[in-house]
Every structure is written in structure tokens, then in C-alpha cells.
Amino acid sequence: RWVHVAELRDIAPLLAGGELLLTTGMGLAKEAGDQVRYVHDLADARVAALAIELGRKFTRVPEAMCGAAEERGLPLVALERETLFVQVTETVHRAIISRQHELLRRAEGVGHDLTELVLNGADVGDVVQRLSELFGNLVVLEDEAHQVLEISGNRVARGDALGSWEEHSRSGHDEVARGAAHRCGGTPACTWVRIWLRHNPWGRLHVLETSQRLDDDVTELLLDRAGAALAVAFLLEKDAAHMADRARSALIAEVATGWEGTPADLLRRARTLGADLGTGRLAAIALEALPEGSSNGRSDSEEDRLAERSLVAEELRSAASEQGCAALVGLYGDRVVAVVAVPATQRIPATLERIVARAAERGTERPPLALVAGTSGAVAPDGLVKGIDEALTALAFGERTMGDRRVHHYADLGAHQLLLRLAQGPDLARFVESELHLLLEHDSQGHPRLLPTLSAYLGNAGRKTDTVKTLGVQRRTLYGRLKRIEALLGRDLEDQATRTRLTLALQGLELLHRRQGGPRPTLAHRSER
């Protein structure tokens, strides 16, 4: 850090640490004990090295000083020729100042690049990723609750770090000076800085030595600039308080689109966000929340809808906790999605229904919600992609049927599991048209309409007596309509395969009408004389 020239025996208290001390030894006693104490005092003062010019006091470095220096790890330099100390100080100080200038120049360049990155629309995750590239090591951003919000770097190193993150983060990370970078030992070693936002501590940014050794001086300066850039990013995004929610949503999206890591990595990542999914059997909930009384069931602006979904996600998380379930809850598109760990002592469907029902309960100061939810069955951690897909499929069914049920379980959908997937493309429409187009053309031109008769007949499993009661018509009227249907379709309604195809076609027709937002077709059983 600096070069200092001194002949005083008691110079140690006057040093700040990091100095190369130059001396001729004129002030040193010849007694070995004093020489040893002198070396120990310098080591305690954390000097960088001691250089002794020989010839004036000593012809060779005393053995006692060599032994003490070796013991304390203090570099001891013997200058065997007369040395101009002023030239040493000038040369070293010039090198120190040049290095400091280069560090500052590099830090300013990095700070400028990070600020430009943020001002050009990059989010906090982009900044963390860029820092990982700069340091060549794992970079972790956590909040004050020690939840890992962003992590970037080698995937294997991520899994190792997340597995022991709680232990790492909560030990050896006490701030000595506000805003300063700190060094924390351990495996891996860590350099970190606390991030402050509006004069309040917000979290910490860690750089872990997972790939290469860090240059302490460079790392400290870059972390200082990085902390400032992250603070700017928080202020621009205006939602630093919701970073944990965003991290949960990002993890939900990663899982829903195909988690690339191992199941153990996923459980560790969820645990750092406050959801210990290893405590029970996993199942997924997909939920749509619509404030009652709003236009088309929706708020006026996307910002309002996003705020509403965020509140529902928080309520769903609290409701799961009340039921004794850990839950990872986030936003996935315009849906609220939760991965819930249900204890072995509880039934999964009933528990999920209670969670949704509790989330729908709101205080009188807020309007009620019309909740529609879909749930999956039990899945393993490596089957969560399937679980979330099942929950979204069940939710789509609930949105299209819009009945009295709030929660729809994928296992209860029956043939609709297939129809809903077909409805996402043209296949279902082609199937419905091929099976029913003659009946649809007939009903569009006049009465009596035959689709309600076919629906009632199939709904009663081909039992004519029950169909007559359902429709409220005479038996001969029903027989006549059934013969007309058979003639139009060219099918025998007594054939089970025919009834199965037509039942699927009618259910598909109903789904298509609901997807298009049009009026529901008259397929329900009703009196039509």
C-alpha cells in the first residue's frame, strides 16, 4: 500500500498496515529478544514487508529476526548493497499510484457500462449476469431475509452454493463500514457488499470464488459500482420491495417451460425463496382472479390487473401456510401458479380446495373475487412441468364452463383432458364439423331443433324413457326426432361407438363456443315441445 522509512524501534503503532518498511536497523537493539519483539510488533501492525539495509548496523540479518519473520509469515528482505531509499519510495509510490489510477479507470468504465445497461432497459437479473461475466465467478443477489433473488454463473457451482446458502449467508457477513466491500473466508471465499436503498439496508451482493481467484482491490471497486448500478435499477423498476415475488415468478416460469437443472437444484432454489418443497407431496394450482363487477370481469388497466394478481399470489401463499403447506407461488403470464407441498397426512384435492377457498376470502375494504382454479394430481419434482400443465388445462376448462364450481381437478375432467388440448389448434373444430355439420345446418334453418334432443338422448346414455322426461315431449315425438337425426347423420344411434363419437363432438362444440366468447349453444337438457 505504501513505502515508509523509519529507524525507530517503536514504529509499529504509527503504521496503518500494508507498508513496505525500509530501515538500516540503526534503532534496533542487539539483544535477540528485542529483535523478536520488533518483528512481532510489525506483523501485528500488518506491514507488507520489512527491508533491512546491511552494513551500517548488521552485516547479516540476525537469526532471531529471521526465525520470528518465518514464524509470522512476514517477508524479510536483506539489502546487501547501499540503497537510496528515496529512489525506492519514488518508484514504488509511482507504481502504486499508477495501479490505483488503472483500478479507478477500470471501475469507472464498469460503472458506466452497468449504468448504460440499466438505462437501456436491462433489469436486475441482467446486471447480475453481467457481473458474473466480469468476475468470472458465481454472483448472488439476496435480500435482507437471505432469499436468493438472482444468481448467475456456472450451473454446477449454483447447485453447490444454494445447497448451503443459509449457512454461508448468515455467517461472517457482518458489515464493518457502510457501503464498503467485505471479504469473507470459507469454501468458497466470498467478497460482498451491502446494498442500500433510500437509506435503508436492502440486501447483499456476493461474488463467490467458484472459478478463479479474485483480486481484492479490483473486486472491491467493482462491487462498489455494481451496488450503485443495482440501486439505480431498483429505482427505475419502482418495485425493489417485490424482487422476491419476481424471483418466484421467474422460477415458476423456468419450471413450467422445462427446468434444465436437477430436481435437487430445483428444491434448493425454491428453499432459498422461502418455499421448502421437500416437506410433502407436490401438486400445482393455476388460478385466475377476476374482480366482480368489472368490465368483462377485468380491471381497467394492465397495471391494475398485475397488482390484483400479485395480491392474489400473496393471499394464496398465506392460505397455503395456514394449511401447513409450503408453497412456491408466482405469476405465469396472466395466471397465478403455485407449486404446493402437501403433507402426507392430508388429502391433496381437499387441501388444494381449502387453500383456494381461503385465498378468495377478503376483507371488507377490498371487493370480492371471482376465483377459478385448476389443480393437478401429485407429481414428483421432475414432473412439475406436467403438473403445471395439468393445472393450466383444468383452469382452462373451468374458465370455459363458468359453472358454480370454483376448483376444477385435472383428474375429474375425463374426455375434456383430450378436448381441451385439441381446442388449442384446428383439430377439434375439424372433428366437430365432420360429425355435426349436417345437424348444425338443419338447426340453423328452422325447428324443431335436433341438437338438444341428441344432447338429452346421449346424456341419458340412450335411455328413451329418461330422455322423454328430460325433454318433456311425447314418446312418438322423440322417436321421430331420433329417426330424423339418424337419417341426417347416416348413423345408428343404438351403436355405442356412434354415441361415443357424438358425445365427444357435442362436448367439443360447447368448448369451441365458449372459447370464441359467443353464446352457449343450446345443448343442455330442456323442454322443447
Coordinates of C-alpha atoms in Angstrom, one line a residue:
R1 CA 0.0 0.0 0.0
W2 CA 2.8 2.4 0.8
V3 CA 6.6 2.6 1.5
H4 CA 7.8 4.0 4.8
V5 CA 11.4 4.7 6.1
A6 CA 11.9 4.6 9.8
E7 CA 14.7 3.8 12.3
L8 CA 12.5 3.9 15.4
R9 CA 12.3 0.8 17.5
D10 CA 8.7 1.6 18.4
I11 CA 7.4 2.5 14.9
A12 CA 4.7 -0.2 14.8
P13 CA 1.9 1.9 16.5
L14 CA 2.5 4.7 13.9
L15 CA 1.8 2.4 10.9
A16 CA -1.6 1.8 9.2
G17 CA -0.8 -1.6 7.7
G18 CA 0.2 -2.6 4.2
E19 CA 3.5 -0.6 4.3
L20 CA 6.9 -1.8 3.0
L21 CA 9.1 -0.7 5.8
L22 CA 12.7 0.4 5.0
T23 CA 15.4 0.6 7.7
T24 CA 19.1 0.4 8.3
G25 CA 18.5 -1.2 11.7
M26 CA 20.2 1.7 13.5
G27 CA 17.5 1.8 16.1
L28 CA 17.4 -1.9 16.8
A29 CA 19.0 -3.4 19.9
K30 CA 21.4 -6.3 19.5
E31 CA 19.6 -8.4 22.0
A32 CA 17.7 -11.2 20.3
G33 CA 14.6 -10.8 22.5
D34 CA 14.2 -7.1 21.4
Q35 CA 14.7 -8.1 17.8
V36 CA 12.0 -10.8 18.0
R37 CA 9.6 -8.4 19.7
Y38 CA 10.3 -5.8 16.9
V39 CA 9.3 -8.3 14.2
H40 CA 6.2 -9.4 16.1
D41 CA 5.1 -5.8 16.5
L42 CA 5.4 -5.2 12.8
A43 CA 3.5 -8.3 12.0
D44 CA 0.8 -7.2 14.4
A45 CA 0.7 -3.9 12.6
R46 CA 0.1 -5.8 9.3
V47 CA 3.1 -4.4 7.4
A48 CA 3.6 -5.8 3.9
A49 CA 7.4 -6.5 4.4
L50 CA 10.5 -5.4 6.2
A51 CA 13.6 -4.5 4.2
I52 CA 17.0 -4.0 6.1
E53 CA 20.0 -2.4 4.5
L54 CA 23.1 -4.2 5.7
G55 CA 26.4 -2.6 6.5
R56 CA 25.5 0.2 9.0
K57 CA 24.3 -1.9 12.0
F58 CA 24.3 -5.5 10.8
T59 CA 26.5 -7.4 8.4
R60 CA 23.8 -10.1 8.1
V61 CA 20.2 -10.3 9.2
P62 CA 20.1 -11.6 12.8
E63 CA 19.0 -15.3 13.1
A64 CA 16.4 -14.3 15.7
M65 CA 14.7 -11.9 13.3
C66 CA 14.7 -14.5 10.5
G67 CA 13.1 -17.0 12.8
A68 CA 10.4 -14.6 14.0
A69 CA 9.7 -13.4 10.5
E70 CA 9.4 -17.0 9.3
E71 CA 7.0 -17.8 12.2
R72 CA 4.7 -14.8 11.4
G73 CA 4.9 -15.0 7.7
L74 CA 6.4 -11.6 7.3
P75 CA 8.6 -11.2 4.2
L76 CA 12.1 -10.1 5.3
V77 CA 14.4 -8.5 2.7
A78 CA 18.1 -8.1 3.1
L79 CA 19.6 -5.2 1.0
E80 CA 23.3 -6.2 0.7
R81 CA 24.4 -3.0 -1.1
E82 CA 23.8 0.6 -0.2
T83 CA 20.3 1.6 -1.3
L84 CA 18.9 5.0 -2.0
F85 CA 15.7 4.8 0.0
V86 CA 14.3 7.8 -1.8
Q87 CA 14.5 6.1 -5.2
V88 CA 12.7 3.1 -3.7
T89 CA 9.9 5.2 -2.3
E90 CA 9.6 7.2 -5.6
T91 CA 9.5 4.1 -7.7
V92 CA 7.1 2.1 -5.6
H93 CA 4.8 5.1 -5.0
R94 CA 4.7 5.8 -8.7
A95 CA 3.7 2.1 -9.3
I96 CA 1.1 2.3 -6.5
I97 CA -0.5 5.5 -7.9
S98 CA -0.4 4.1 -11.4
R99 CA -2.2 0.9 -10.3
Q100 CA -4.7 2.9 -8.3
H101 CA -5.4 5.1 -11.4
E102 CA -5.8 2.0 -13.5
L103 CA -8.2 0.5 -11.0
L104 CA -10.2 3.7 -10.8
R105 CA -10.3 3.9 -14.6
R106 CA -11.5 0.3 -14.9
A107 CA -14.0 0.8 -12.1
E108 CA -15.4 3.9 -13.7
G109 CA -15.6 2.1 -17.1
V110 CA -17.5 -0.8 -15.5
G111 CA -19.8 1.6 -13.6
H112 CA -20.6 3.4 -16.8
D113 CA -21.3 0.2 -18.7
L114 CA -23.6 -1.1 -15.9
T115 CA -25.5 2.2 -15.7
E116 CA -25.9 2.3 -19.5
L117 CA -27.1 -1.3 -19.3
V118 CA -29.8 -0.3 -16.8
L119 CA -30.8 2.9 -18.6
N120 CA -31.3 0.9 -21.8
G121 CA -33.9 -1.3 -20.2
A122 CA -31.9 -4.1 -18.6
D123 CA -33.4 -5.5 -15.4
V124 CA -31.7 -6.6 -12.2
G125 CA -31.1 -10.1 -13.5
D126 CA -29.2 -8.7 -16.5
V127 CA -27.0 -6.7 -14.2
V128 CA -26.2 -9.8 -12.1
Q129 CA -25.4 -11.8 -15.2
R130 CA -23.1 -9.1 -16.5
L131 CA -21.3 -9.0 -13.1
S132 CA -20.8 -12.8 -13.3
E133 CA -19.2 -12.4 -16.7
L134 CA -16.9 -9.6 -15.4
F135 CA -15.7 -11.5 -12.3
G136 CA -15.7 -14.9 -13.9
N137 CA -17.3 -16.3 -10.8
L138 CA -20.7 -17.0 -9.3
V139 CA -22.7 -13.8 -8.4
V140 CA -25.6 -13.9 -6.0
L141 CA -28.1 -11.2 -5.1
E142 CA -30.1 -11.7 -1.9
D143 CA -32.5 -9.6 0.1
E144 CA -32.3 -8.9 3.8
A145 CA -34.3 -12.1 4.6
H146 CA -31.4 -14.0 2.9
Q147 CA -33.7 -15.1 0.0
V148 CA -31.7 -15.6 -3.2
L149 CA -33.4 -13.3 -5.8
E150 CA -30.9 -13.6 -8.6
I151 CA -28.0 -16.0 -9.2
S152 CA -25.7 -16.2 -12.2
G153 CA -22.7 -18.3 -13.1
N154 CA -21.7 -21.9 -13.6
R155 CA -24.7 -24.2 -13.1
V156 CA -22.8 -26.8 -11.0
A157 CA -21.5 -24.1 -8.8
R158 CA -25.0 -22.7 -8.4
G159 CA -26.3 -26.0 -7.1
D160 CA -23.4 -26.3 -4.6
A161 CA -23.9 -22.7 -3.4
L162 CA -27.6 -23.0 -3.0
G163 CA -27.3 -26.2 -1.0
S164 CA -25.6 -24.4 1.8
W165 CA -26.7 -20.8 1.2
E166 CA -28.4 -20.3 4.5
E167 CA -25.3 -21.3 6.4
H168 CA -23.0 -19.2 4.1
S169 CA -25.1 -16.1 4.1
R170 CA -25.7 -15.9 7.9
S171 CA -22.1 -16.3 9.0
G172 CA -19.2 -14.0 8.5
H173 CA -21.3 -11.3 6.8
D174 CA -21.4 -8.5 9.3
E175 CA -20.9 -5.1 7.9
V176 CA -18.0 -3.1 9.3
A177 CA -18.2 0.0 7.2
R178 CA -21.4 1.1 5.4
G179 CA -21.1 0.7 1.6
A180 CA -17.7 -0.9 1.8
A181 CA -16.8 -4.3 0.2
H182 CA -16.0 -7.0 2.7
R183 CA -14.1 -10.3 2.5
C184 CA -15.5 -13.5 3.9
G185 CA -13.4 -16.7 4.2
G186 CA -14.7 -20.2 3.8
T187 CA -15.3 -22.5 0.9
P188 CA -15.8 -20.8 -1.4
A189 CA -14.4 -17.5 -0.3
C190 CA -16.7 -14.5 -0.8
T191 CA -16.4 -10.8 -1.4
W192 CA -19.7 -9.0 -0.7
V193 CA -21.2 -5.6 -0.3
R194 CA -24.5 -4.5 1.3
I195 CA -26.9 -2.7 -0.9
W196 CA -28.7 0.4 0.5
L197 CA -31.9 1.8 -0.9
R198 CA -33.3 5.1 0.3
H199 CA -31.1 5.0 3.4
N200 CA -32.3 1.5 4.3
P201 CA -30.4 -1.8 4.0
W202 CA -32.0 -3.8 1.2
G203 CA -29.8 -6.9 0.7
R204 CA -26.3 -8.1 -0.3
L205 CA -24.4 -8.7 -3.5
H206 CA -22.0 -11.7 -3.2
V207 CA -19.2 -12.7 -5.5
L208 CA -18.0 -16.3 -4.7
E209 CA -14.6 -17.6 -5.8
T210 CA -16.0 -20.7 -7.6
S211 CA -13.9 -20.5 -10.8
Q212 CA -10.9 -18.1 -10.3
R213 CA -9.3 -16.2 -7.5
L214 CA -10.5 -12.6 -7.0
D215 CA -8.2 -9.6 -7.0
D216 CA -9.3 -7.9 -3.8
D217 CA -8.7 -4.4 -4.9
V218 CA -10.4 -4.8 -8.2
T219 CA -13.3 -6.7 -6.7
E220 CA -14.0 -4.1 -4.1
L221 CA -14.0 -1.2 -6.5
L222 CA -16.2 -3.1 -9.0
L223 CA -18.6 -4.1 -6.2
D224 CA -19.0 -0.5 -5.2
R225 CA -20.0 0.4 -8.8
A226 CA -22.2 -2.7 -9.0
G227 CA -24.1 -1.8 -5.9
A228 CA -24.8 1.7 -7.3
A229 CA -26.0 0.3 -10.6
L230 CA -28.4 -2.1 -8.8
A231 CA -29.8 0.7 -6.7
V232 CA -30.5 2.6 -9.9
A233 CA -32.1 -0.4 -11.4
F234 CA -34.4 -0.8 -8.4
L235 CA -35.4 2.9 -8.5
L236 CA -36.2 2.7 -12.2
E237 CA -38.2 -0.5 -11.8
K238 CA -40.0 1.0 -8.8
D239 CA -40.6 -2.4 -7.3
A240 CA -37.5 -3.3 -5.3
A241 CA -39.8 -4.4 -2.5
H242 CA -41.2 -7.1 -4.8
M243 CA -38.0 -8.6 -6.0
A244 CA -38.7 -11.8 -4.1
D245 CA -42.1 -12.1 -5.9
R246 CA -40.4 -11.6 -9.2
A247 CA -37.8 -14.2 -8.4
R248 CA -40.5 -16.7 -7.5
S249 CA -42.4 -15.9 -10.8
A250 CA -39.2 -16.4 -12.7
L251 CA -38.6 -19.8 -11.1
I252 CA -42.2 -20.8 -11.8
A253 CA -41.7 -19.8 -15.5
E254 CA -38.5 -21.9 -15.6
V255 CA -40.3 -24.9 -14.2
A256 CA -43.3 -24.5 -16.5
T257 CA -41.2 -24.3 -19.6
G258 CA -38.8 -27.1 -18.6
W259 CA -36.4 -27.0 -15.7
E260 CA -32.9 -27.6 -17.0
G261 CA -31.2 -28.5 -13.7
T262 CA -31.7 -31.5 -11.4
P263 CA -34.7 -31.9 -9.1
A264 CA -32.3 -31.3 -6.2
D265 CA -31.3 -28.0 -7.7
L266 CA -34.9 -27.0 -8.1
L267 CA -35.7 -27.8 -4.4
R268 CA -32.7 -25.9 -3.3
R269 CA -33.6 -22.9 -5.4
A270 CA -37.2 -22.9 -4.1
R271 CA -35.9 -23.2 -0.5
T272 CA -33.8 -20.0 -0.9
L273 CA -37.0 -18.3 -1.8
G274 CA -38.8 -19.4 1.4
A275 CA -40.6 -22.5 -0.1
D276 CA -39.3 -25.8 1.3
L277 CA -41.0 -28.1 -1.3
G278 CA -39.3 -31.1 0.2
T279 CA -41.7 -31.3 3.0
G280 CA -44.6 -33.1 1.2
R281 CA -46.1 -34.4 -2.0
L282 CA -46.1 -31.8 -4.8
A283 CA -49.1 -30.6 -6.7
A284 CA -49.8 -27.5 -8.8
I285 CA -52.6 -24.8 -8.7
A286 CA -53.3 -22.5 -11.6
L287 CA -55.7 -19.7 -10.7
E288 CA -57.5 -16.8 -12.5
A289 CA -58.8 -14.0 -10.3
L290 CA -61.4 -11.6 -11.6
P291 CA -62.8 -8.7 -9.5
E292 CA -66.5 -9.0 -9.5
G293 CA -68.4 -6.2 -11.3
S294 CA -65.5 -5.1 -13.5
S295 CA -65.9 -4.8 -17.3
N296 CA -65.8 -8.3 -18.8
G297 CA -64.5 -9.4 -15.4
R298 CA -61.4 -7.4 -15.7
S299 CA -59.9 -4.2 -14.3
D300 CA -59.5 -1.1 -16.4
S301 CA -55.7 -1.3 -17.0
E302 CA -53.0 -3.9 -17.2
E303 CA -51.2 -2.3 -14.2
D304 CA -54.4 -2.8 -12.1
R305 CA -54.6 -6.4 -13.2
L306 CA -51.0 -7.1 -12.4
A307 CA -51.4 -5.5 -9.0
E308 CA -54.5 -7.7 -8.4
R309 CA -52.7 -10.9 -9.4
S310 CA -49.8 -10.0 -7.2
L311 CA -52.2 -9.6 -4.2
V312 CA -53.9 -12.9 -5.0
A313 CA -50.5 -14.6 -5.2
E314 CA -49.7 -13.3 -1.7
E315 CA -53.1 -14.5 -0.4
L316 CA -52.6 -17.9 -1.9
R317 CA -49.1 -18.2 -0.3
S318 CA -50.6 -17.2 3.1
A319 CA -53.5 -19.6 2.7
A320 CA -51.1 -22.5 1.9
S321 CA -49.1 -21.7 5.0
E322 CA -52.3 -21.7 7.1
Q323 CA -53.0 -25.2 5.8
G324 CA -49.5 -26.3 6.8
C325 CA -48.2 -26.4 3.3
A326 CA -45.1 -24.9 1.8
A327 CA -45.8 -23.2 -1.5
L328 CA -43.9 -21.6 -4.3
V329 CA -46.3 -19.0 -5.8
G330 CA -45.7 -16.7 -8.7
L331 CA -47.2 -15.1 -11.8
Y332 CA -47.1 -17.0 -15.1
G333 CA -48.5 -14.9 -17.9
D334 CA -51.9 -13.7 -16.7
R335 CA -52.3 -16.6 -14.3
V336 CA -51.3 -17.2 -10.7
V337 CA -49.5 -20.5 -10.4
A338 CA -48.5 -22.3 -7.2
V339 CA -46.5 -25.4 -6.5
V340 CA -47.7 -26.7 -3.2
A341 CA -46.1 -29.3 -0.9
V342 CA -49.0 -31.2 0.8
P343 CA -48.1 -33.1 4.0
A344 CA -48.7 -36.9 3.8
T345 CA -51.4 -36.7 6.4
Q346 CA -53.6 -34.5 4.1
R347 CA -55.6 -35.4 1.0
I348 CA -54.3 -33.4 -1.9
P349 CA -57.6 -32.4 -3.7
A350 CA -59.3 -31.4 -0.4
T351 CA -56.3 -29.4 0.8
L352 CA -55.9 -27.5 -2.5
E353 CA -59.6 -26.7 -2.4
R354 CA -59.3 -25.3 1.1
I355 CA -56.3 -23.2 0.0
V356 CA -58.2 -21.7 -2.9
A357 CA -61.3 -21.0 -0.8
R358 CA -59.2 -19.3 1.9
A359 CA -57.4 -17.2 -0.7
A360 CA -60.8 -16.0 -2.0
E361 CA -61.8 -14.6 1.4
R362 CA -61.0 -10.9 1.5
G363 CA -61.6 -8.1 4.0
T364 CA -64.5 -5.7 3.6
E365 CA -62.2 -3.0 2.4
R366 CA -61.5 -4.8 -0.8
P367 CA -64.0 -6.1 -3.4
P368 CA -64.7 -9.8 -3.6
L369 CA -63.0 -12.0 -6.2
A370 CA -64.5 -14.5 -8.6
L371 CA -61.8 -17.2 -8.5
V372 CA -61.5 -20.0 -10.9
A373 CA -58.8 -22.6 -10.3
G374 CA -57.4 -25.7 -11.8
T375 CA -55.3 -28.3 -9.9
S376 CA -53.0 -31.2 -10.8
G377 CA -52.6 -34.5 -9.2
A378 CA -49.5 -35.5 -7.2
V379 CA -46.2 -35.2 -9.1
A380 CA -42.6 -35.7 -8.4
P381 CA -40.1 -32.8 -8.5
D382 CA -39.0 -33.8 -12.0
G383 CA -42.6 -34.0 -13.1
L384 CA -43.6 -30.4 -12.3
V385 CA -43.8 -29.4 -15.9
K386 CA -46.5 -31.9 -16.3
G387 CA -48.2 -30.8 -13.0
I388 CA -48.3 -27.2 -14.0
D389 CA -49.6 -28.1 -17.5
E390 CA -52.4 -30.2 -15.9
A391 CA -53.4 -27.3 -13.6
L392 CA -53.5 -24.9 -16.5
T393 CA -55.6 -27.3 -18.5
A394 CA -58.1 -27.8 -15.7
L395 CA -58.2 -24.0 -15.3
A396 CA -59.0 -23.6 -19.0
F397 CA -61.9 -26.0 -18.6
G398 CA -63.2 -24.0 -15.6
E399 CA -63.0 -20.7 -17.5
R400 CA -64.9 -22.2 -20.4
T401 CA -67.6 -23.9 -18.4
M402 CA -68.1 -21.0 -15.9
G403 CA -70.2 -23.1 -13.7
D404 CA -70.7 -22.9 -9.9
R405 CA -67.6 -24.9 -9.1
R406 CA -64.6 -22.8 -8.1
V407 CA -61.9 -25.5 -8.3
H408 CA -61.5 -28.0 -11.1
H409 CA -59.3 -31.0 -10.7
Y410 CA -57.5 -32.4 -13.8
A411 CA -58.3 -35.9 -12.8
D412 CA -62.0 -35.2 -13.0
L413 CA -62.0 -33.8 -16.5
G414 CA -62.4 -37.1 -18.2
A415 CA -62.6 -36.7 -22.0
H416 CA -62.2 -32.9 -21.6
Q417 CA -58.5 -33.6 -20.9
L418 CA -58.2 -34.5 -24.6
L419 CA -60.7 -32.0 -26.0
L420 CA -59.1 -29.0 -24.3
R421 CA -55.7 -29.8 -25.9
L422 CA -57.3 -30.3 -29.3
A423 CA -59.1 -27.0 -28.8
Q424 CA -55.8 -25.2 -28.9
G425 CA -55.5 -25.9 -32.6
P426 CA -57.8 -26.6 -35.6
D427 CA -58.2 -30.3 -34.9
L428 CA -61.2 -30.0 -32.6
A429 CA -63.1 -27.7 -34.9
R430 CA -62.5 -30.1 -37.8
F431 CA -63.7 -33.1 -35.8
V432 CA -66.8 -31.3 -34.6
E433 CA -67.6 -30.1 -38.1
S434 CA -67.2 -33.6 -39.6
E435 CA -69.5 -35.1 -37.0
L436 CA -72.2 -32.4 -36.6
H437 CA -72.3 -30.1 -39.6
L438 CA -75.5 -31.6 -41.0
L439 CA -77.3 -31.2 -37.7
L440 CA -76.0 -27.7 -37.3
E441 CA -77.2 -26.7 -40.8
H442 CA -80.6 -28.2 -40.0
D443 CA -81.0 -26.3 -36.7
S444 CA -79.9 -23.0 -38.3
Q445 CA -82.8 -23.2 -40.8
G446 CA -85.7 -24.0 -38.6
H447 CA -87.5 -26.0 -35.9
P448 CA -87.7 -28.4 -34.3
R449 CA -84.1 -28.1 -33.3
L450 CA -82.4 -31.5 -33.1
L451 CA -79.2 -30.8 -31.2
P452 CA -81.0 -30.5 -27.8
T453 CA -82.7 -33.8 -28.5
L454 CA -79.4 -35.5 -29.3
S455 CA -77.7 -34.0 -26.3
A456 CA -80.5 -35.2 -24.0
Y457 CA -80.5 -38.7 -25.5
L458 CA -76.7 -39.1 -25.2
G459 CA -76.8 -37.5 -21.7
N460 CA -79.2 -40.3 -20.6
A461 CA -77.0 -43.0 -22.1
G462 CA -79.5 -43.8 -24.8
R463 CA -82.4 -44.4 -22.4
K464 CA -85.5 -43.2 -24.2
T465 CA -87.8 -43.1 -21.2
D466 CA -85.4 -40.8 -19.3
T467 CA -84.9 -38.7 -22.4
V468 CA -88.7 -38.2 -22.8
K469 CA -88.8 -36.9 -19.2
T470 CA -85.8 -34.7 -19.7
L471 CA -87.2 -33.0 -22.8
G472 CA -90.9 -33.1 -21.8
V473 CA -92.1 -34.4 -25.1
Q474 CA -94.2 -37.4 -26.1
R475 CA -92.5 -40.7 -26.8
R476 CA -93.6 -40.7 -30.5
T477 CA -92.1 -37.2 -30.8
L478 CA -88.8 -38.4 -29.5
Y479 CA -88.8 -41.4 -31.8
G480 CA -89.5 -39.2 -34.8
R481 CA -86.7 -36.8 -33.9
L482 CA -84.2 -39.7 -33.4
K483 CA -85.0 -41.2 -36.8
R484 CA -84.5 -37.7 -38.3
I485 CA -81.1 -37.4 -36.6
E486 CA -80.1 -40.9 -37.8
A487 CA -81.2 -40.0 -41.4
L488 CA -79.3 -36.8 -41.4
L489 CA -76.1 -38.3 -39.9
G490 CA -76.3 -41.6 -41.6
R491 CA -75.6 -43.3 -38.3
D492 CA -77.3 -45.8 -36.0
L493 CA -77.8 -44.2 -32.6
E494 CA -78.0 -47.6 -31.0
D495 CA -74.4 -48.2 -31.8
Q496 CA -72.1 -47.5 -28.7
A497 CA -69.2 -46.3 -30.9
T498 CA -71.5 -43.8 -32.6
R499 CA -72.8 -42.4 -29.3
T500 CA -69.2 -42.0 -28.0
R501 CA -68.2 -40.0 -31.1
L502 CA -71.2 -37.8 -31.0
T503 CA -70.8 -37.2 -27.3
L504 CA -67.3 -36.0 -27.8
A505 CA -68.4 -33.9 -30.7
L506 CA -71.1 -32.2 -28.6
Q507 CA -68.6 -31.5 -25.8
G508 CA -66.1 -30.1 -28.3
L509 CA -68.8 -27.9 -29.8
E510 CA -69.5 -26.4 -26.4
L511 CA -65.8 -25.8 -25.7
L512 CA -65.4 -24.1 -29.1
H513 CA -68.4 -21.7 -28.5
R514 CA -67.0 -20.8 -25.0
R515 CA -63.5 -20.2 -26.4
Q516 CA -64.9 -17.8 -29.0
G517 CA -66.8 -15.9 -26.3
G518 CA -70.1 -16.5 -28.1
P519 CA -73.4 -17.5 -26.5
R520 CA -73.5 -21.1 -25.2
P521 CA -75.1 -23.5 -27.7
T522 CA -78.4 -24.9 -26.6
L523 CA -77.1 -28.3 -25.7
A524 CA -78.4 -28.5 -22.1
H525 CA -81.4 -30.7 -21.4
R526 CA -84.5 -28.6 -21.6
S527 CA -88.2 -28.8 -22.6
E528 CA -88.7 -28.3 -26.3
R529 CA -92.2 -29.2 -27.3

